[in-house]
Coordinates of C-alpha atoms in Angstrom, one line a residue:
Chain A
X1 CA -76.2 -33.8 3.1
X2 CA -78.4 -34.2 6.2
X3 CA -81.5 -36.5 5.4
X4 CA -83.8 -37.2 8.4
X5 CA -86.7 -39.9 7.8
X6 CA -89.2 -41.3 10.3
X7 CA -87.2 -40.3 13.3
X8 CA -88.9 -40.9 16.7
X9 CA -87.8 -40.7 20.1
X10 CA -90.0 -41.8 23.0
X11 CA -88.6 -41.2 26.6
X12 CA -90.7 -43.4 29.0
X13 CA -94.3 -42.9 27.9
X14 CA -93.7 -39.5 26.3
X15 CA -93.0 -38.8 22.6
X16 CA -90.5 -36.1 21.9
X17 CA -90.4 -36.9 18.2
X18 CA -92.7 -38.0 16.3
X19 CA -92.4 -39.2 13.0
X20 CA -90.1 -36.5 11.4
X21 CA -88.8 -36.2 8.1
X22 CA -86.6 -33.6 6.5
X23 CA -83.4 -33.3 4.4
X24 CA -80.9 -30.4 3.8
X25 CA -78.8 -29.9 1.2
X26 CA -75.6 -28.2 0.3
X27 CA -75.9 -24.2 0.4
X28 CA -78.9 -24.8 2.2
X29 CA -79.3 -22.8 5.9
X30 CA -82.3 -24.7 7.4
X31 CA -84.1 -23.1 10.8
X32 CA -85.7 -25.8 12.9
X33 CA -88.0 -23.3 14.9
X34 CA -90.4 -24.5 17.7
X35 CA -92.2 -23.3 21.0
X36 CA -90.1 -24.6 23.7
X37 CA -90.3 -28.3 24.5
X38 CA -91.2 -29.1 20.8
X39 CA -88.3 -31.7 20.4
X40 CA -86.0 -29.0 18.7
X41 CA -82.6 -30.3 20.7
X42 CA -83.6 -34.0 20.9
X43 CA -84.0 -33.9 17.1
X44 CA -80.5 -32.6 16.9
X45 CA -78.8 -34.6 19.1
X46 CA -80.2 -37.6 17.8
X47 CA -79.2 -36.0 14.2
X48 CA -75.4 -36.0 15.7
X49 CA -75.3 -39.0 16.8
X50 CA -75.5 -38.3 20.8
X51 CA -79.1 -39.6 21.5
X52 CA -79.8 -43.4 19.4
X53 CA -83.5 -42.8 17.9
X54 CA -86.2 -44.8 19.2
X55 CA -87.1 -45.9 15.0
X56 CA -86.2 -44.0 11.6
X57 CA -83.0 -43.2 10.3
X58 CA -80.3 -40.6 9.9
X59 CA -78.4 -40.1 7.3
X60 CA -74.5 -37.3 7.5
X61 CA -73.3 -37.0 4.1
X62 CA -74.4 -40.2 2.5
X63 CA -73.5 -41.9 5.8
X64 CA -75.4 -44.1 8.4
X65 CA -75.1 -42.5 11.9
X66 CA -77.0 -45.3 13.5
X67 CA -74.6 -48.1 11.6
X68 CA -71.0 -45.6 11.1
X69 CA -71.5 -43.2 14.1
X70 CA -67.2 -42.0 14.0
X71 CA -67.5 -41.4 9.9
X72 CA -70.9 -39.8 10.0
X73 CA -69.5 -37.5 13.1
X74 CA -66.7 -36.6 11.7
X75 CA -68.4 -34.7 9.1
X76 CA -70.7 -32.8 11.4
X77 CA -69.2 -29.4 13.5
X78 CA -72.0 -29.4 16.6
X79 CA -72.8 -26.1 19.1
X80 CA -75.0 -28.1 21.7
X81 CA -77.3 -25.8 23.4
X82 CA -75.6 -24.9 26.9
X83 CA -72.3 -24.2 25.1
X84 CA -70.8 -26.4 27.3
X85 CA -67.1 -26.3 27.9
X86 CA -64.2 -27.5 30.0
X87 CA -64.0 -24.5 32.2
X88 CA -60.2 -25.2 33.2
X89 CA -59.0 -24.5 30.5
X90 CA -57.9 -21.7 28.2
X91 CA -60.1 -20.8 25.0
X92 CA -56.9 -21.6 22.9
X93 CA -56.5 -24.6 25.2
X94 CA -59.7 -25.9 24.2
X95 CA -59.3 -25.2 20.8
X96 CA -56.1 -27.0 20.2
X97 CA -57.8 -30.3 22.4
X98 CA -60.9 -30.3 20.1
X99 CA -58.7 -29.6 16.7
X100 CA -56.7 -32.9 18.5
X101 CA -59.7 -35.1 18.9
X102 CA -60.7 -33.7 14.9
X103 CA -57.0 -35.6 13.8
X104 CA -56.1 -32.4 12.8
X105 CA -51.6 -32.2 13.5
X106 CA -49.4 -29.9 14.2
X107 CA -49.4 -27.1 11.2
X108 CA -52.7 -27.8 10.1
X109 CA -54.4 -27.7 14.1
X110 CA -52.4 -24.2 14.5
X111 CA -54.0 -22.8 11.1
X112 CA -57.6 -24.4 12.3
X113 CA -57.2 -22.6 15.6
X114 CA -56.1 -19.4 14.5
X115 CA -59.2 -19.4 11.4
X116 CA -61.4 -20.2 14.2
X117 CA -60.4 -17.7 16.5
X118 CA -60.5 -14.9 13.9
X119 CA -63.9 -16.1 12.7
X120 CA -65.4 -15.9 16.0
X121 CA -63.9 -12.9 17.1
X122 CA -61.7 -14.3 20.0
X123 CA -58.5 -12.7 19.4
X124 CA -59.3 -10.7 22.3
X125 CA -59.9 -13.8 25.3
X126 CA -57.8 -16.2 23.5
X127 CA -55.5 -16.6 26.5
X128 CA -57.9 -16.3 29.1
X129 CA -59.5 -18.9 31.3
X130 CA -62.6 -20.3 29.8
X131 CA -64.3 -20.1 33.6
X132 CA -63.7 -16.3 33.7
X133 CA -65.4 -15.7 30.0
X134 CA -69.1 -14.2 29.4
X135 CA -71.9 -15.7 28.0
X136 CA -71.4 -14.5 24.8
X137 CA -67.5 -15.5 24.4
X138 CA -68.6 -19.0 25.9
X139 CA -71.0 -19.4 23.1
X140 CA -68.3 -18.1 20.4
X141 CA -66.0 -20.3 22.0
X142 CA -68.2 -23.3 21.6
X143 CA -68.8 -22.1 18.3
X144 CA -65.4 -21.9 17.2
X145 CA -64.7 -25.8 18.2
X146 CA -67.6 -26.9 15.4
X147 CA -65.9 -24.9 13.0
X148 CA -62.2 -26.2 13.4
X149 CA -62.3 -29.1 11.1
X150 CA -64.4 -27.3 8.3
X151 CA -67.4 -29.7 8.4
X152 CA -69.7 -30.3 5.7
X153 CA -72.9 -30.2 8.5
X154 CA -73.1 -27.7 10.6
X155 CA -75.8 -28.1 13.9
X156 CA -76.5 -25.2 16.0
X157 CA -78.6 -25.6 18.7
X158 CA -79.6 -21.4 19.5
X159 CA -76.2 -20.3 18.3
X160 CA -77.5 -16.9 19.1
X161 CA -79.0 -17.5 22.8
X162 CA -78.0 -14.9 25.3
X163 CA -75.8 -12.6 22.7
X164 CA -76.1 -9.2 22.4
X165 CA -77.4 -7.8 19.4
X166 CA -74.5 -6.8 17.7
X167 CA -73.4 -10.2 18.3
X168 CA -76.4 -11.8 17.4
X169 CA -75.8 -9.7 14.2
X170 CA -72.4 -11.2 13.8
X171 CA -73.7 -14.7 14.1
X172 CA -75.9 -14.5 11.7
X173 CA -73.8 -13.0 8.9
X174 CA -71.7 -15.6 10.0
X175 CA -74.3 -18.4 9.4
X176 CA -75.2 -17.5 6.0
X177 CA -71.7 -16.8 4.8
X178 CA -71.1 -20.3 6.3
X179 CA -74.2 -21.2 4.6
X180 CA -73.1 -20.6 0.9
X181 CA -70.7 -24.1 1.3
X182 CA -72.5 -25.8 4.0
X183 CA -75.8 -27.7 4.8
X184 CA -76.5 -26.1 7.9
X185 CA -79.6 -26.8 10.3
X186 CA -80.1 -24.2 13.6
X187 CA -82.7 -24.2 16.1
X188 CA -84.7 -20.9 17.2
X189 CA -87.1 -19.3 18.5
X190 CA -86.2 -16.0 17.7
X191 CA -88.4 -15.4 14.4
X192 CA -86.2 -12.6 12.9
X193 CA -83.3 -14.8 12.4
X194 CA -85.7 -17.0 10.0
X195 CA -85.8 -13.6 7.8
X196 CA -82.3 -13.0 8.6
X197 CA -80.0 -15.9 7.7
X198 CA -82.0 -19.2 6.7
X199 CA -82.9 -20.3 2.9
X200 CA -85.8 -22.2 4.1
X201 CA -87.9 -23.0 7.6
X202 CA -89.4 -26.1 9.5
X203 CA -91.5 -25.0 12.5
X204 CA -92.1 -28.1 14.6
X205 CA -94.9 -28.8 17.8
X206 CA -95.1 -31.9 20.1
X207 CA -92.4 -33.4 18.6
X208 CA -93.9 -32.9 14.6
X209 CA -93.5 -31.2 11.6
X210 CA -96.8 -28.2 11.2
X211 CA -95.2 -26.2 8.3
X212 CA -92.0 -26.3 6.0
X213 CA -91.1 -24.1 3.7
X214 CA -89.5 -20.6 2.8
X215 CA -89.9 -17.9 5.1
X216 CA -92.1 -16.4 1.4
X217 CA -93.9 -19.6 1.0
X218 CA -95.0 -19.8 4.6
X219 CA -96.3 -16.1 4.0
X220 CA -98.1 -17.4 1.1
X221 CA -99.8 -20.5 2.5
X222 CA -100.8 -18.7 5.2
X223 CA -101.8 -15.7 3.9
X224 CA -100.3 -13.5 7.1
X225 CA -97.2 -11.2 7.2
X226 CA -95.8 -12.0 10.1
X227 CA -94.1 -14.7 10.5
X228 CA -95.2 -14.8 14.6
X229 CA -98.6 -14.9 13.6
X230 CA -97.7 -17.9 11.6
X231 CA -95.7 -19.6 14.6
X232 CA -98.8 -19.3 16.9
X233 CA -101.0 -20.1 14.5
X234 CA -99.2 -23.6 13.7
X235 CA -98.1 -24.3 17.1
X236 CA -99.8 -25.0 20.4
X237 CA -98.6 -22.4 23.8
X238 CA -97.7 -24.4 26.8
X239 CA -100.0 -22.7 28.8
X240 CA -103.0 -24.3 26.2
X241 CA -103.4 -27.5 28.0
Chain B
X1 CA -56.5 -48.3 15.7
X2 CA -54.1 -45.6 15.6
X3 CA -57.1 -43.2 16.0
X4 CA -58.4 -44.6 18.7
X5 CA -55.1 -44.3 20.1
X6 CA -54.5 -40.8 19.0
X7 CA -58.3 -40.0 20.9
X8 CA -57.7 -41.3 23.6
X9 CA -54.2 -40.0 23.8
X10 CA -55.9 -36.4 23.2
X11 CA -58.6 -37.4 26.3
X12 CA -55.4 -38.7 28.3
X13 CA -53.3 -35.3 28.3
X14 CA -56.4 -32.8 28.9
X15 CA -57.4 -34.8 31.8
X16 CA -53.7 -35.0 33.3
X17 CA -53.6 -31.4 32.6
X18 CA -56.6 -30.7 33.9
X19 CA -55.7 -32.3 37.3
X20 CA -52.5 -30.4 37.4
X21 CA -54.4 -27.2 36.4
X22 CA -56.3 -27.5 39.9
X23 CA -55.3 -28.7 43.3
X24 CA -56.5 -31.6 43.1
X25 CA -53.9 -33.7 42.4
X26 CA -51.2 -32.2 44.4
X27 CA -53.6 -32.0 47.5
X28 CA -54.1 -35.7 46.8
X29 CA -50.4 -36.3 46.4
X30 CA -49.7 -34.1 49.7
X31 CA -52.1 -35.8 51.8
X32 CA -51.0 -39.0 50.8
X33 CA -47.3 -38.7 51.3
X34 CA -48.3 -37.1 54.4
X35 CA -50.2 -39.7 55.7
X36 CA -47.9 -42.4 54.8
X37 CA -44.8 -40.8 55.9
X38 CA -46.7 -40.3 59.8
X39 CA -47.9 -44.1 59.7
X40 CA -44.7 -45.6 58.7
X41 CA -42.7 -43.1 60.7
X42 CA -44.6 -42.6 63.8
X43 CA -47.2 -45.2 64.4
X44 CA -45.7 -48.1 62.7
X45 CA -42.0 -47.1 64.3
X46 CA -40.0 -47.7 60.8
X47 CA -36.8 -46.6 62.4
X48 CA -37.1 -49.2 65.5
X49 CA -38.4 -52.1 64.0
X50 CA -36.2 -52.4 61.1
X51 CA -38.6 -53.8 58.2
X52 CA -36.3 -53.8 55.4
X53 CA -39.0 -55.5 53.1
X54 CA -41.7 -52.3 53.7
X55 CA -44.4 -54.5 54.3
X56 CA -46.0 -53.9 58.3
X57 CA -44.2 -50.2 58.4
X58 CA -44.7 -48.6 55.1
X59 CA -47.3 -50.5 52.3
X60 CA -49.3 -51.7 55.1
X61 CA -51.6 -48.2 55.0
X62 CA -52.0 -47.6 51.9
X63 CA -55.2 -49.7 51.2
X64 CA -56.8 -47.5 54.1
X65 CA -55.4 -44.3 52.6
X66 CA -56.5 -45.2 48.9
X67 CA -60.3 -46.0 50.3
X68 CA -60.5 -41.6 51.0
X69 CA -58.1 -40.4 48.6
X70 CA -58.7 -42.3 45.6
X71 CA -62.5 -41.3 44.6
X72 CA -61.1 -38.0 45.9
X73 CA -58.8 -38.1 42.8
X74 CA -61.3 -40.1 40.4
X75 CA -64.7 -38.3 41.5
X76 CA -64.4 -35.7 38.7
X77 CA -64.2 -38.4 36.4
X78 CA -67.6 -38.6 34.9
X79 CA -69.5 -36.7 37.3
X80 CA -67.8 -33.2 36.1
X81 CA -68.6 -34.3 32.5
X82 CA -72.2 -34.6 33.5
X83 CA -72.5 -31.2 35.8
X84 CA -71.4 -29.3 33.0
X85 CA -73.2 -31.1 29.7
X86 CA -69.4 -31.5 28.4
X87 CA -70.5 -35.1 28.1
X88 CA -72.6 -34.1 25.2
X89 CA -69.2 -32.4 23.2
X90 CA -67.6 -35.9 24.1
X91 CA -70.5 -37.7 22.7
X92 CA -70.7 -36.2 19.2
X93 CA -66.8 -36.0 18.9
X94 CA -66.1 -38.5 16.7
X95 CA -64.6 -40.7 19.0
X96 CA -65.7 -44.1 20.8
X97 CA -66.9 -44.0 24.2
X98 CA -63.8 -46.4 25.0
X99 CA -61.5 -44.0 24.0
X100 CA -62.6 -41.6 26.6
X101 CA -62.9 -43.8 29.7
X102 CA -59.5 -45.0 28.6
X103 CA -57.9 -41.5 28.6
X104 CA -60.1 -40.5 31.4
X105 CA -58.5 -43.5 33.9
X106 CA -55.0 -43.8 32.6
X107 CA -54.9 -39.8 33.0
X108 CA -55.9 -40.2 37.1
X109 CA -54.2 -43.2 37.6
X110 CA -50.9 -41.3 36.1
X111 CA -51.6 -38.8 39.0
X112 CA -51.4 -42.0 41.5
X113 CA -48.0 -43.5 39.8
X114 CA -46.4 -39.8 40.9
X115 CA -47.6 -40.3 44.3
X116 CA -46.1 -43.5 44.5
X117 CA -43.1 -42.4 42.9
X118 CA -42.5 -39.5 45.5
X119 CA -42.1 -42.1 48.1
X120 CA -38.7 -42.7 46.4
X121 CA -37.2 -41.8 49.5
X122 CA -38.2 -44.7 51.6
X123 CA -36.8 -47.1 49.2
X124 CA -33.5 -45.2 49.1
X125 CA -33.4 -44.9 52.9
X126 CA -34.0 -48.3 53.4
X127 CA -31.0 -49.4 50.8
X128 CA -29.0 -46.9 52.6
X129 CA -29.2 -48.2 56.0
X130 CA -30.0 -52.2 55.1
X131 CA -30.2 -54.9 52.8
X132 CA -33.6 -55.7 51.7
X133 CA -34.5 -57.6 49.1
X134 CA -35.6 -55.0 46.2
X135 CA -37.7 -57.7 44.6
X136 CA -40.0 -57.8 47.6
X137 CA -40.2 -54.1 47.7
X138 CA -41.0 -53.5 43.6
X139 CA -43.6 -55.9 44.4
X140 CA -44.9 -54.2 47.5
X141 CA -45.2 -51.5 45.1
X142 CA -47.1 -52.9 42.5
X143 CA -49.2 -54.6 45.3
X144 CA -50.6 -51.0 46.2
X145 CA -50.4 -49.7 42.7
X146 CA -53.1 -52.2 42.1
X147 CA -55.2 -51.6 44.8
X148 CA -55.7 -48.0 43.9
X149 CA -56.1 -48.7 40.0
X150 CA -58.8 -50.7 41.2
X151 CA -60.3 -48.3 43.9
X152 CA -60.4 -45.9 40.6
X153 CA -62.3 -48.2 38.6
X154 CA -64.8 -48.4 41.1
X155 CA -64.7 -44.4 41.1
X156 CA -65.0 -44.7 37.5
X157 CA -68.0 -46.2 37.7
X158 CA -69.7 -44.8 40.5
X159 CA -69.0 -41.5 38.9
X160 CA -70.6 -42.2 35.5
X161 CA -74.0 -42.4 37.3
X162 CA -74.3 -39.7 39.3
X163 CA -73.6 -35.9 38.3
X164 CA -73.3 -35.0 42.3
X165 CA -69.5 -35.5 42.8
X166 CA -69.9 -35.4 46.4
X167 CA -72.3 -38.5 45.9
X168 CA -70.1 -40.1 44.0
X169 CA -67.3 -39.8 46.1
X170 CA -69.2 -41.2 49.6
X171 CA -70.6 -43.9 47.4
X172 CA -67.1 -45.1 45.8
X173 CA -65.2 -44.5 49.4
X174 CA -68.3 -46.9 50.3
X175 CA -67.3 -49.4 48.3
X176 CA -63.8 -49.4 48.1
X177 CA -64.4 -49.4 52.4
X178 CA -66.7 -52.8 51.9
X179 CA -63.7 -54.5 49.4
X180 CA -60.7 -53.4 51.5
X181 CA -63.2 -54.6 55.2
X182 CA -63.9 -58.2 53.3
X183 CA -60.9 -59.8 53.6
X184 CA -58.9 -57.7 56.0
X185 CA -57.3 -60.0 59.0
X186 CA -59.6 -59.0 62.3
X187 CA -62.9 -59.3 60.0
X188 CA -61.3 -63.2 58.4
X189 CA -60.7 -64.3 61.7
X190 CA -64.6 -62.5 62.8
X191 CA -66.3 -64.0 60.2
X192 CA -64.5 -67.7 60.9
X193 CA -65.5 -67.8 64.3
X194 CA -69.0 -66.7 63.7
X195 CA -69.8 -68.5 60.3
X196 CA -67.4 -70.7 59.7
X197 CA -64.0 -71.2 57.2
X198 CA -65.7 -71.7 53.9
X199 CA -67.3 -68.4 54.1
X200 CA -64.8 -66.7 55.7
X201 CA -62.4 -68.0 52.7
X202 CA -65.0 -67.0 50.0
X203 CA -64.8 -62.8 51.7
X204 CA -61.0 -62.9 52.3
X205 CA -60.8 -63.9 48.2
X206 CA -63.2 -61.6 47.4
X207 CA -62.0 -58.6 49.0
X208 CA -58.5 -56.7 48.2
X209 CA -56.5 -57.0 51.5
X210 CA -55.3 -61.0 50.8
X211 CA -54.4 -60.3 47.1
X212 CA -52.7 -56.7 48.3
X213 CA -50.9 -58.8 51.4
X214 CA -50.0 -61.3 49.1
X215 CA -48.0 -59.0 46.8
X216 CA -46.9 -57.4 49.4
X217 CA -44.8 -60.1 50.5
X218 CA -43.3 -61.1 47.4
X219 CA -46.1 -63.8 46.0
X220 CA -46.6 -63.2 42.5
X221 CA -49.9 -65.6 42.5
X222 CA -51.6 -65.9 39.4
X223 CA -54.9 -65.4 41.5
X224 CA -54.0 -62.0 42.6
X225 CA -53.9 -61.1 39.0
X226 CA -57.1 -62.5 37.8
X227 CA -58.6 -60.3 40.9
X228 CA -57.2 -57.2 40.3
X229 CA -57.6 -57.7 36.2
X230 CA -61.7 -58.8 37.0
X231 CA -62.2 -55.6 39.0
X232 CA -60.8 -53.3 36.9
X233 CA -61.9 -55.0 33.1
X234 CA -65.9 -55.3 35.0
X235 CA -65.6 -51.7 36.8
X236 CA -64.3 -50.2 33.3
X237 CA -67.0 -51.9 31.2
X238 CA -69.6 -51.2 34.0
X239 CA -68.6 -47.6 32.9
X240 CA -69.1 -48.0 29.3
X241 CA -72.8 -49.3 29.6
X242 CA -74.0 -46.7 32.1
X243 CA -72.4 -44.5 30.0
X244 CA -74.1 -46.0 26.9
X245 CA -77.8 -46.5 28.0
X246 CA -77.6 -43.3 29.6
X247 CA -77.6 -41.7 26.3
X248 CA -80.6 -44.1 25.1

């Protein structure tokens, strides 16, 4: 569903990514998990179509982004990082403008609003300005407007950043019920959620690939329990250099 | 092509709602007739001099008015989309970036048509009390309806740089300033005495007062057209490649 080969992305004279490869497949929950600054969220945007690569290739559902960007992005439901959203508007609002954009009509936008707001929990806010919303609903919010046209990809950028825990619990039921249909690839850096809702892991540093693997077969190959152990083991602290 | 037309329909009505979900637009609208109504009213003496054609009393100001109020209107544009990373929903919809700047413009330049259109009185009044030739005065409108479509495509692409809406707006007011000075009367005639006619010809065509004027009067000159089509096709396209190799 979501095959990544070669990608690199220089900015300038720095190298965000380097070389990556990795695929995901259908019923497959991948976390992308990386110290900050690893090239986590330029990966992913370049995987939906929002940053071209420098080289390598990208490939949505059998499709080209690089060559078909509107086909290949109209299979993917995106959460960037920030949540960002139009803050004029009403959660509903925004909803029925991004099922719009989606091709979704009439009938069918209604349903795929309503499933969306049910699925996030947002039954509650639905009527309320987007600019008077917390952080959590924001990020629901966002999160509802990837799910509105039931996408085969799903690419969350920290879908659980600045939730409480109970909703951070939610979200990550939420992932891996998703995850049962879906190819679904989520960035981290919260280790428990590796445990928690993702079939397999990649941890990536300066932009490259150190391990991949099940959150078992990472314990294996490394011979350590913990799965933090593992991430600082594989991965170099910004206060190294 | 019908998507692209459904997209940027989509783009097109939350923008316009968006505008009339905040002041903006109706302090841009107030101002406006505000400052027209005093001009032509007051300054300009509408009542005394008798200019059934609208031209010196009424159209006259709006080319000055447009160079504040129109980045005032457009400044959100792409700067807002920057500020808040919305830019990088739009970017991974799966629509083309002409789609947006499409819905984007024709969504603030529908904000300009109603302020224009809320000058309806004038028109009436001066049908009531003369007989003026309503020719002249549909072109007179279009004349300044040009203007500010193209004083929004400068906007447009000022605003797709910068994130700083405040920047964009003295840059564009800047700019549109610079077009409207180049070929305004005083400046033609400055310019001839101290360089000579050929250049003073080359400012007064490229600038927006001789192609507004000439509208104004009546002229439907294919070389107003081409002026007023360049500026907005190149400010628009402008757009698209900042847009485009901002991403890259």
């Amino acid at each position: 569903m979501i095959e990544v080969s070669n990608l690199c992305k220089t900015f300038g004279t720095k190298t965000a990514v380097d070389n990556l490869s990795f695929e995901v497949k259908k019923g497959e929950v991948l976390g992308f998990l990386g110290p900050n600054g690893a090239g986590k969220s330029t990966t992913m945007r370049m995987v939906t179509g929002y940053f071209p690569p420098t080289s390598g290739s990208i490939s949505i559902c059998g499709i080209d982004i690089l060559t078909q960007p509107e086909a290949a992005k109209a299979k993917i439901g995106y959460l960037p990082e920030s949540a960002p959203l139009y803050d004029d508007m009403t959660v509903r609002g925004f909803l029925e403008f991004a099922a719009g954009i989606r091709g979704l009509e009439k009938r069918a936008k209604d349903d795929a609003v309503e499933q969306a707001i049910e699925t996030c929990f947002l039954n509650k806010v639905a009527h309320q300005a987007i600019d008077t919303l917390s952080k959590g609903y924001r990020h629901r919010t966002c999160l509802a407007q990837s799910l509105l046209h039931d996408p085969e990809v799903l690419i969350l950028d920290e879908p659980t950043d600045g939730l409480d825990p109970n909703q951070k619990h939610e979200v990550r039921q939420l992932i891996k019920r998703l995850g049962e249909t879906k190819a679904i690839l989520f960035s981290t850096h919260i280790l428990e959620e590796v445990d928690a809702a993702c079939s397999r892991a990649v941890i990536v540093d300066q932009g490259k690939i150190v391990a991949n693997g099940t959150p078992q077969s990472l314990r294996d190959e490394y011979k350590m329990d913990s799965l933090h152990d593992i991430f600082r083991k594989v991965t170099t602290a910004d206060t190294a250099a | 092509m019908k998507q692209t037309l459904n997209h940027t329909k989509a783009i097109y009505k939350r923008e316009l709602g968006s505008y009339f979900n905040q002041l903006t637009a109706y302090i841009a609208i107030f101002i406006f007739l505000i400052f027209v109504m005093i001009m032509t009213f007051a300054v300009a003496q509408f009542m005394r001099v008798g200019d059934a054609s609208l031209q010196y009393t009424f159209f006259y100001w709006h080319p000055l008015v447009y160079v504040l109020l129109v980045p005032i209107v457009g400044m959100r544009m792409w700067s807002d989309e920057h500020r808040s990373n919305t830019i990088e929903l739009l970017g991974t919809f799966p629509i083309s970036t002409w789609s947006a700047i499409l819905g984007k413009y024709l969504a603030a330049a529908t904000v300009w048509l109603a302020a224009l259109a809320l000058t309806f009185p004038i028109w009436i009044t001066t049908n009531y009390l003369g007989d003026p030739d309503n020719v002249v005065i549909f072109s007179g409108y279009l004349g300044s309806f040009l203007t500010c479509l193209s004083f929004l495509a400068i906007t447009s692409l000022v605003s797709s740089f910068s994130k700083d809406q405040v920047v964009t707006l003295v840059i564009s007011s800047f700019l549109c300033f610079l077009l409207f000075l180049l070929g305004f009367d005083q400046v033609a005639r400055w310019i001839q005495t101290m360089a000579g006619e050929g250049l003073s010809e080359v400012f007064t065509a490229t600038g927006v007062w001789d192609h507004f004027r000439s509208l104004n009067v009546g002229n439907f000159r294919l070389q107003d057209f081409v002026w007023f089509a360049t500026v907005i096709s190149a400010s628009l396209v402008g757009t698209n490649f900042i847009l485009t190799s901002k991403r890259s």
